[in-house]
PDB file of C-alpha atoms in Angstrom:
ATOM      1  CA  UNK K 215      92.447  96.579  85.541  1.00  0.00           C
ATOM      2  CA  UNK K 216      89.589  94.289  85.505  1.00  0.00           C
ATOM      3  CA  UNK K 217      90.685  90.912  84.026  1.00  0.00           C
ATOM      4  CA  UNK K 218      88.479  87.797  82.924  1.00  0.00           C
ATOM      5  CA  UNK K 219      89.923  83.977  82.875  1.00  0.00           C
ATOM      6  CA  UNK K 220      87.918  81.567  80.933  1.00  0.00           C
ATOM      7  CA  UNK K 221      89.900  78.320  82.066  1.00  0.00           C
ATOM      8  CA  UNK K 222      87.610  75.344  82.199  1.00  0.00           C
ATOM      9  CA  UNK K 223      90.547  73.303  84.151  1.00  0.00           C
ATOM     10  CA  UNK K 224      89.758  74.292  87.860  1.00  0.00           C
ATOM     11  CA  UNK K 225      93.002  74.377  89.044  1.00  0.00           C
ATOM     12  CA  UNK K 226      94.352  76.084  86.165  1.00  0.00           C
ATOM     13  CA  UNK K 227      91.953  78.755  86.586  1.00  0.00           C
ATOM     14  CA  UNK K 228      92.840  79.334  90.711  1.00  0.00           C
ATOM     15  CA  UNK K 229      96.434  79.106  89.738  1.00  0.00           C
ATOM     16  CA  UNK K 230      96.036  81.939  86.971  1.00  0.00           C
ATOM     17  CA  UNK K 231      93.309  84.232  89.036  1.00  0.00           C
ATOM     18  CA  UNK K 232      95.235  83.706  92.171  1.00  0.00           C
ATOM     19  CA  UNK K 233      98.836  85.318  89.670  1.00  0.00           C
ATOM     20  CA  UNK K 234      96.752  87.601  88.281  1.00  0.00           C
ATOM     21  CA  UNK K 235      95.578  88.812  91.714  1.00  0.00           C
ATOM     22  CA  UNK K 236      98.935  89.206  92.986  1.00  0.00           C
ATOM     23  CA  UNK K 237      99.774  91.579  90.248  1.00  0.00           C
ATOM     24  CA  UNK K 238      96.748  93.829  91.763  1.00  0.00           C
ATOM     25  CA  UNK K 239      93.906  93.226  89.459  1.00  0.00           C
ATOM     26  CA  UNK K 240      90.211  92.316  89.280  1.00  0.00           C
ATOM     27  CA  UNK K 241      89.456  88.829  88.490  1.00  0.00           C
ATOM     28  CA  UNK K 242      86.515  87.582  87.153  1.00  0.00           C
ATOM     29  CA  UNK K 243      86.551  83.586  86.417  1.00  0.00           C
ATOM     30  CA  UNK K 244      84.709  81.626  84.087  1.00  0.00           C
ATOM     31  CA  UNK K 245      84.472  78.157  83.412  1.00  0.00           C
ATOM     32  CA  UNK K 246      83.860  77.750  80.363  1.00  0.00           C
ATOM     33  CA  UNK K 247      83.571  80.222  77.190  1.00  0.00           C
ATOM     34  CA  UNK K 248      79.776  80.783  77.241  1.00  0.00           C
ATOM     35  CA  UNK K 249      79.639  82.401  80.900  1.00  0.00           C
ATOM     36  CA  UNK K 250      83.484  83.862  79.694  1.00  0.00           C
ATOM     37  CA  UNK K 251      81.168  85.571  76.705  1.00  0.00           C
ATOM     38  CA  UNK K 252      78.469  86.392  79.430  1.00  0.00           C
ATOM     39  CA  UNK K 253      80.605  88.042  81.728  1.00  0.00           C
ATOM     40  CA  UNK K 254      82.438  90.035  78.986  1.00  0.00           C
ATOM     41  CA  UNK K 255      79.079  91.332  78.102  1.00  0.00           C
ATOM     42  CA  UNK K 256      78.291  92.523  81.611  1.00  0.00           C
ATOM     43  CA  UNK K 257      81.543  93.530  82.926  1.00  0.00           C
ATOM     44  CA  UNK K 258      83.528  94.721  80.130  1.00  0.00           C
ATOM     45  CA  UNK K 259      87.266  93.473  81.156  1.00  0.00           C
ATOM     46  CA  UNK K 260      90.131  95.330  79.575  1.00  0.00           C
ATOM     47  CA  UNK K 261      91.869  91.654  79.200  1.00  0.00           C
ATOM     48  CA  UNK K 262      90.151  88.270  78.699  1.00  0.00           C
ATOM     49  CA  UNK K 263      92.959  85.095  79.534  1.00  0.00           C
ATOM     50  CA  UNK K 264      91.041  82.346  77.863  1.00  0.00           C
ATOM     51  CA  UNK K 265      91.958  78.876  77.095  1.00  0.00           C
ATOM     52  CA  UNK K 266      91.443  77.499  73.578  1.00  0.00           C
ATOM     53  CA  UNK K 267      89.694  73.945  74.218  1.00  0.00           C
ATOM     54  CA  UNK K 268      86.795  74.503  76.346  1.00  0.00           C
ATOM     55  CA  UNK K 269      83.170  72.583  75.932  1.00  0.00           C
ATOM     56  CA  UNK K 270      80.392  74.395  74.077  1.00  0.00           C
ATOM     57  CA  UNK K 271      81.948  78.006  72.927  1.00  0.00           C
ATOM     58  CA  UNK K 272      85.896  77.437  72.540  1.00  0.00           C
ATOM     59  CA  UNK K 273      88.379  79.937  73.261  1.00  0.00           C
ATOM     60  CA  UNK K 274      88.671  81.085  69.287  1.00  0.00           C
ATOM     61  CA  UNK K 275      84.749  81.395  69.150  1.00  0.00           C
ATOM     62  CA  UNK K 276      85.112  83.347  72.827  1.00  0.00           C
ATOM     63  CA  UNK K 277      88.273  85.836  70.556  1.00  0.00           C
ATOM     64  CA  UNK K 278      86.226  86.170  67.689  1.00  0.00           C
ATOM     65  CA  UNK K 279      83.178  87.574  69.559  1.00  0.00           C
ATOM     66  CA  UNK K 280      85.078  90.082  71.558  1.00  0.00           C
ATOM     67  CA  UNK K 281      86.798  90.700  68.277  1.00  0.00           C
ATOM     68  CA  UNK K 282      82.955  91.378  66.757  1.00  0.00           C
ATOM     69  CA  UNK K 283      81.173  93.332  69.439  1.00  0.00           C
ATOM     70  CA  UNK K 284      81.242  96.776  69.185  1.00  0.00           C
ATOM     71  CA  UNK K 285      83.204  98.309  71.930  1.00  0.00           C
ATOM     72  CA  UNK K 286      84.328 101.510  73.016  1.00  0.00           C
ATOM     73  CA  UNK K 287      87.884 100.482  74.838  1.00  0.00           C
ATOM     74  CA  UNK K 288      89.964  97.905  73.332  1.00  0.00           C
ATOM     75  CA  UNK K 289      89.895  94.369  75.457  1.00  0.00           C
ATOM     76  CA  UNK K 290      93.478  92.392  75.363  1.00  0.00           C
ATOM     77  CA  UNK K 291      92.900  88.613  74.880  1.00  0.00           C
ATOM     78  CA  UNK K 292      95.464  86.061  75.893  1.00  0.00           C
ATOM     79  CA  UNK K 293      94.753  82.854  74.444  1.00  0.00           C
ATOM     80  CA  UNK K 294      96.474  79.661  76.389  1.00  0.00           C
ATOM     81  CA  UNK K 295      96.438  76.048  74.367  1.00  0.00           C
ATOM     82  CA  UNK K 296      98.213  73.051  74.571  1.00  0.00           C
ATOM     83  CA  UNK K 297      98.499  72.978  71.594  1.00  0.00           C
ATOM     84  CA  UNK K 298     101.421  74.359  69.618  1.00  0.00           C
ATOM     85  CA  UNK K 299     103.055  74.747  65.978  1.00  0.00           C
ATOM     86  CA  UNK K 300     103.153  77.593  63.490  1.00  0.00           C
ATOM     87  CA  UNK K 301      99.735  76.669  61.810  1.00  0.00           C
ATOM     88  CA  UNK K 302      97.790  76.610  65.585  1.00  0.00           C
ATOM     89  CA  UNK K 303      99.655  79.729  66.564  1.00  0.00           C
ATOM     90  CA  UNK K 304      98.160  81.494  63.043  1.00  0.00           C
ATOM     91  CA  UNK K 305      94.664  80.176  63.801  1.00  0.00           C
ATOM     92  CA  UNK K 306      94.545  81.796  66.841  1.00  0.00           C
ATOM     93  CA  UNK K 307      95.827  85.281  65.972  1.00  0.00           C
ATOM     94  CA  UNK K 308      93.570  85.310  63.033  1.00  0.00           C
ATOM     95  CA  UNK K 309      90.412  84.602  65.649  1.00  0.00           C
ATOM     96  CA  UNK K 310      91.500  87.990  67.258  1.00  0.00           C
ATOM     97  CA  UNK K 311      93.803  86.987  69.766  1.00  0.00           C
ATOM     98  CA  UNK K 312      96.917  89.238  70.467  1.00  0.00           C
ATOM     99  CA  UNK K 313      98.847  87.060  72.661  1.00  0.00           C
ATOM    100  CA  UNK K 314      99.539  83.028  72.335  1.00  0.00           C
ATOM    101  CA  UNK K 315     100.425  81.021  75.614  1.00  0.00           C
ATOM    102  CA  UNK K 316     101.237  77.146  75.645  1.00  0.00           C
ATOM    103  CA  UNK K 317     100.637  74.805  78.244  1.00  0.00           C
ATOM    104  CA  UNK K 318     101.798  73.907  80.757  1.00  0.00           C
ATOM    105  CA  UNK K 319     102.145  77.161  82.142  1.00  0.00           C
ATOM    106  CA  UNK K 320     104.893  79.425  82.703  1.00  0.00           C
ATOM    107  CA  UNK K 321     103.645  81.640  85.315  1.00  0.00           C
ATOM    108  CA  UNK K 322     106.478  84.112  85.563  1.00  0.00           C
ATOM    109  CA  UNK K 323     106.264  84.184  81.562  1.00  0.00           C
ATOM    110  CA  UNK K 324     102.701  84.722  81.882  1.00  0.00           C
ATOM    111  CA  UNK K 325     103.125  87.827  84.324  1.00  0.00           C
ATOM    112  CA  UNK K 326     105.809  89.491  81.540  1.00  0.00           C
ATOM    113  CA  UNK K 327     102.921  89.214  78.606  1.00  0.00           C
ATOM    114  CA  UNK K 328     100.125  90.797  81.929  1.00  0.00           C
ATOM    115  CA  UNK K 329     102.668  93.472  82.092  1.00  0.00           C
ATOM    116  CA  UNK K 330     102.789  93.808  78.078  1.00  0.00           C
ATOM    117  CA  UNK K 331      98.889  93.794  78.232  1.00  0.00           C
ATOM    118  CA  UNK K 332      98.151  96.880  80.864  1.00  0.00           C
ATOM    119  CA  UNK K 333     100.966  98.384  79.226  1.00  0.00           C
ATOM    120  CA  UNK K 334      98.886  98.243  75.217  1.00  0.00           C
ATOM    121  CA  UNK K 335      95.780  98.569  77.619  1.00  0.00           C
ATOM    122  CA  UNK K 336      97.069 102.004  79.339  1.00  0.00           C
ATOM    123  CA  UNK K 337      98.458 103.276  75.594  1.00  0.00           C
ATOM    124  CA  UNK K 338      94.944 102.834  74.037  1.00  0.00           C
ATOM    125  CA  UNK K 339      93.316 104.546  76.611  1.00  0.00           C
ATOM    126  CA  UNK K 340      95.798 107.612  76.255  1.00  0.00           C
ATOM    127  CA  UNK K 341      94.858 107.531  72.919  1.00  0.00           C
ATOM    128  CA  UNK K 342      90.913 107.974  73.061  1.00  0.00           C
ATOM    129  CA  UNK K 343      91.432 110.318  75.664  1.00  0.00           C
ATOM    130  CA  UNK K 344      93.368 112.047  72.808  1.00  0.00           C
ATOM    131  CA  UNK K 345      91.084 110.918  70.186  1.00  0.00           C
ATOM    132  CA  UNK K 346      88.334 112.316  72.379  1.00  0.00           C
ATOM    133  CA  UNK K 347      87.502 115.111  73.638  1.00  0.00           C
ATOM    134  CA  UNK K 348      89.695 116.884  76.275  1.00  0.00           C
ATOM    135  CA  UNK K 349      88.068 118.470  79.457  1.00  0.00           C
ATOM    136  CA  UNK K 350      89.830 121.355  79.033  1.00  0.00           C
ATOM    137  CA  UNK K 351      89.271 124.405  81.815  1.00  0.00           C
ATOM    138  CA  UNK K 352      87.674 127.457  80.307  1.00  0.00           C
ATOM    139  CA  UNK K 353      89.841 129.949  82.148  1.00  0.00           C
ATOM    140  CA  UNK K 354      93.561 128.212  82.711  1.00  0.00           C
ATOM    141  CA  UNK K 355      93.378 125.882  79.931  1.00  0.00           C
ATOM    142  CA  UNK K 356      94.231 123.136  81.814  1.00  0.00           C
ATOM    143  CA  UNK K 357      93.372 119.340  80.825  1.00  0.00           C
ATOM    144  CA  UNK K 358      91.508 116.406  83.170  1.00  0.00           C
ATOM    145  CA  UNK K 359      93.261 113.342  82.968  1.00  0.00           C
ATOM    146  CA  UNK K 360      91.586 109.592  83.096  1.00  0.00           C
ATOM    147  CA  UNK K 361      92.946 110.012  86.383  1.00  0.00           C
ATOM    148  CA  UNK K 362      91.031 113.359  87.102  1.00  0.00           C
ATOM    149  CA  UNK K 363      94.235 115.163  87.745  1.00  0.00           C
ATOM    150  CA  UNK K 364      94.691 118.215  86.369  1.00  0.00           C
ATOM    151  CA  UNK K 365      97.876 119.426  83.509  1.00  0.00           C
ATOM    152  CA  UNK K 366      98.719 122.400  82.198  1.00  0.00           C
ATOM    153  CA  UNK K 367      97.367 122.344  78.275  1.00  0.00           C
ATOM    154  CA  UNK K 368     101.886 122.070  77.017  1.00  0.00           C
ATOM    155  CA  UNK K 369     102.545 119.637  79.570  1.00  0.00           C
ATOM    156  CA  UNK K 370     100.094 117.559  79.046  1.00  0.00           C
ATOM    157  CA  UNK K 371     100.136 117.216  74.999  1.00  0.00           C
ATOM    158  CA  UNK K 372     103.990 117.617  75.154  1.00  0.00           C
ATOM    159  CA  UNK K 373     103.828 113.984  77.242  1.00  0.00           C
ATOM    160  CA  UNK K 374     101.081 112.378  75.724  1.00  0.00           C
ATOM    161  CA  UNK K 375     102.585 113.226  71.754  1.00  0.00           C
ATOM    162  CA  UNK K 376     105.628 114.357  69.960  1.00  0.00           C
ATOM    163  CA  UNK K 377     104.312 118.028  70.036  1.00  0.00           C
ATOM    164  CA  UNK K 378     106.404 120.969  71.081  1.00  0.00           C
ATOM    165  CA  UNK K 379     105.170 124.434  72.147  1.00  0.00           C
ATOM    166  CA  UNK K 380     106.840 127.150  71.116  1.00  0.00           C
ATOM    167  CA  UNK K 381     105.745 130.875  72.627  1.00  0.00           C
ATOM    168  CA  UNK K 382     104.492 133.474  70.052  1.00  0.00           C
ATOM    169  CA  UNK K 383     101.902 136.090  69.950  1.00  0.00           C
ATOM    170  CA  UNK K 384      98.989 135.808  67.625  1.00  0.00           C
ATOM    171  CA  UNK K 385      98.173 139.296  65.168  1.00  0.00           C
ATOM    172  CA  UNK K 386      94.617 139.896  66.748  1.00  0.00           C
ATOM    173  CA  UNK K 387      96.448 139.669  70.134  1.00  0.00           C
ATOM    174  CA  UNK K 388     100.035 141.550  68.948  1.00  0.00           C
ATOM    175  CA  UNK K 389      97.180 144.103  68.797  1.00  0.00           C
ATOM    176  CA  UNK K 390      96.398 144.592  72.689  1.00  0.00           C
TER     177      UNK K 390
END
């Protein structure tokens, strides 16, 4: 999963790109939020790890533009503060964040909320593949996946949903 970090603390930002790495996904770094808003543009990330206090556009003003452009897969945003309290935790959630991280750090907390991320990341891409339309084979019925692997029609909708399949015979084909 491609990942941006808009840290303007240069060791905080090798410390989370280099976690963030480890865990097997593409970092893109920016120092503050108006290159983070740049390279969200361009690259499209599926989760943005931004700090709150950065110069020039902040970390709320970095959620709330993500939060505004139109986009066809949802992005993640972490947003890490120092700061801290009920009221701080509200103002960030309401900019469009979905996760809140104080400072300093945890790193091993950080990589539980990563894994929470990919995990809402990989569930709303299931569901516009569902949403969307289905390659579906026009002789064995069988269904493409994001991964281009290939399911029979039951299996497939039986995993992805709480449907069941159940065999029958419709008239026009009762017919033949």
């Amino acid at each position: 999963m491609k990942v941006l970090v808009a840290e303007d603390d240069a060791v905080s930002s090798y410390v989370l790109a280099a976690r963030v790495k480890k865990m097997g996904h593409e970092v893109l770094t920016a120092a503050d939020g108006a290159r983070g808003w740049e390279l969200y543009q361009e690259e499209h990330p599926r989760l943005v790890i931004t700090d709150w206090m950065m110069p020039g556009v902040d970390g709320l003003e970095l959620c709330r533009r993500i939060r505004g452009a139109e986009a066809r897969t949802y992005t993640y945003i972490i947003l890490l503060t120092a700061l801290s309290g009920k009221e701080k935790y509200f103002e960030g959630m309401e900019a469009g964040a979905d996760d809140f991280v104080t400072k300093p750090l945890d790193l091993d907390g950080l990589q539980a909320r990563l894994r929470v991320a990919e995990r809402v990341v990989s569930l709303q891409q299931d569901v516009n593949h569902l949403e969307g339309l289905l390659p579906i084979c026009v002789y064995c019925k069988k269904i493409r996946d994001a991964d281009d692997l290939w399911h029979p029609l039951e299996t497939y909708v039986g995993e992805k949903t709480e449907t069941e399949f159940t065999q029958t015979l419709c008239p026009e084909c009762s017919k033949t």
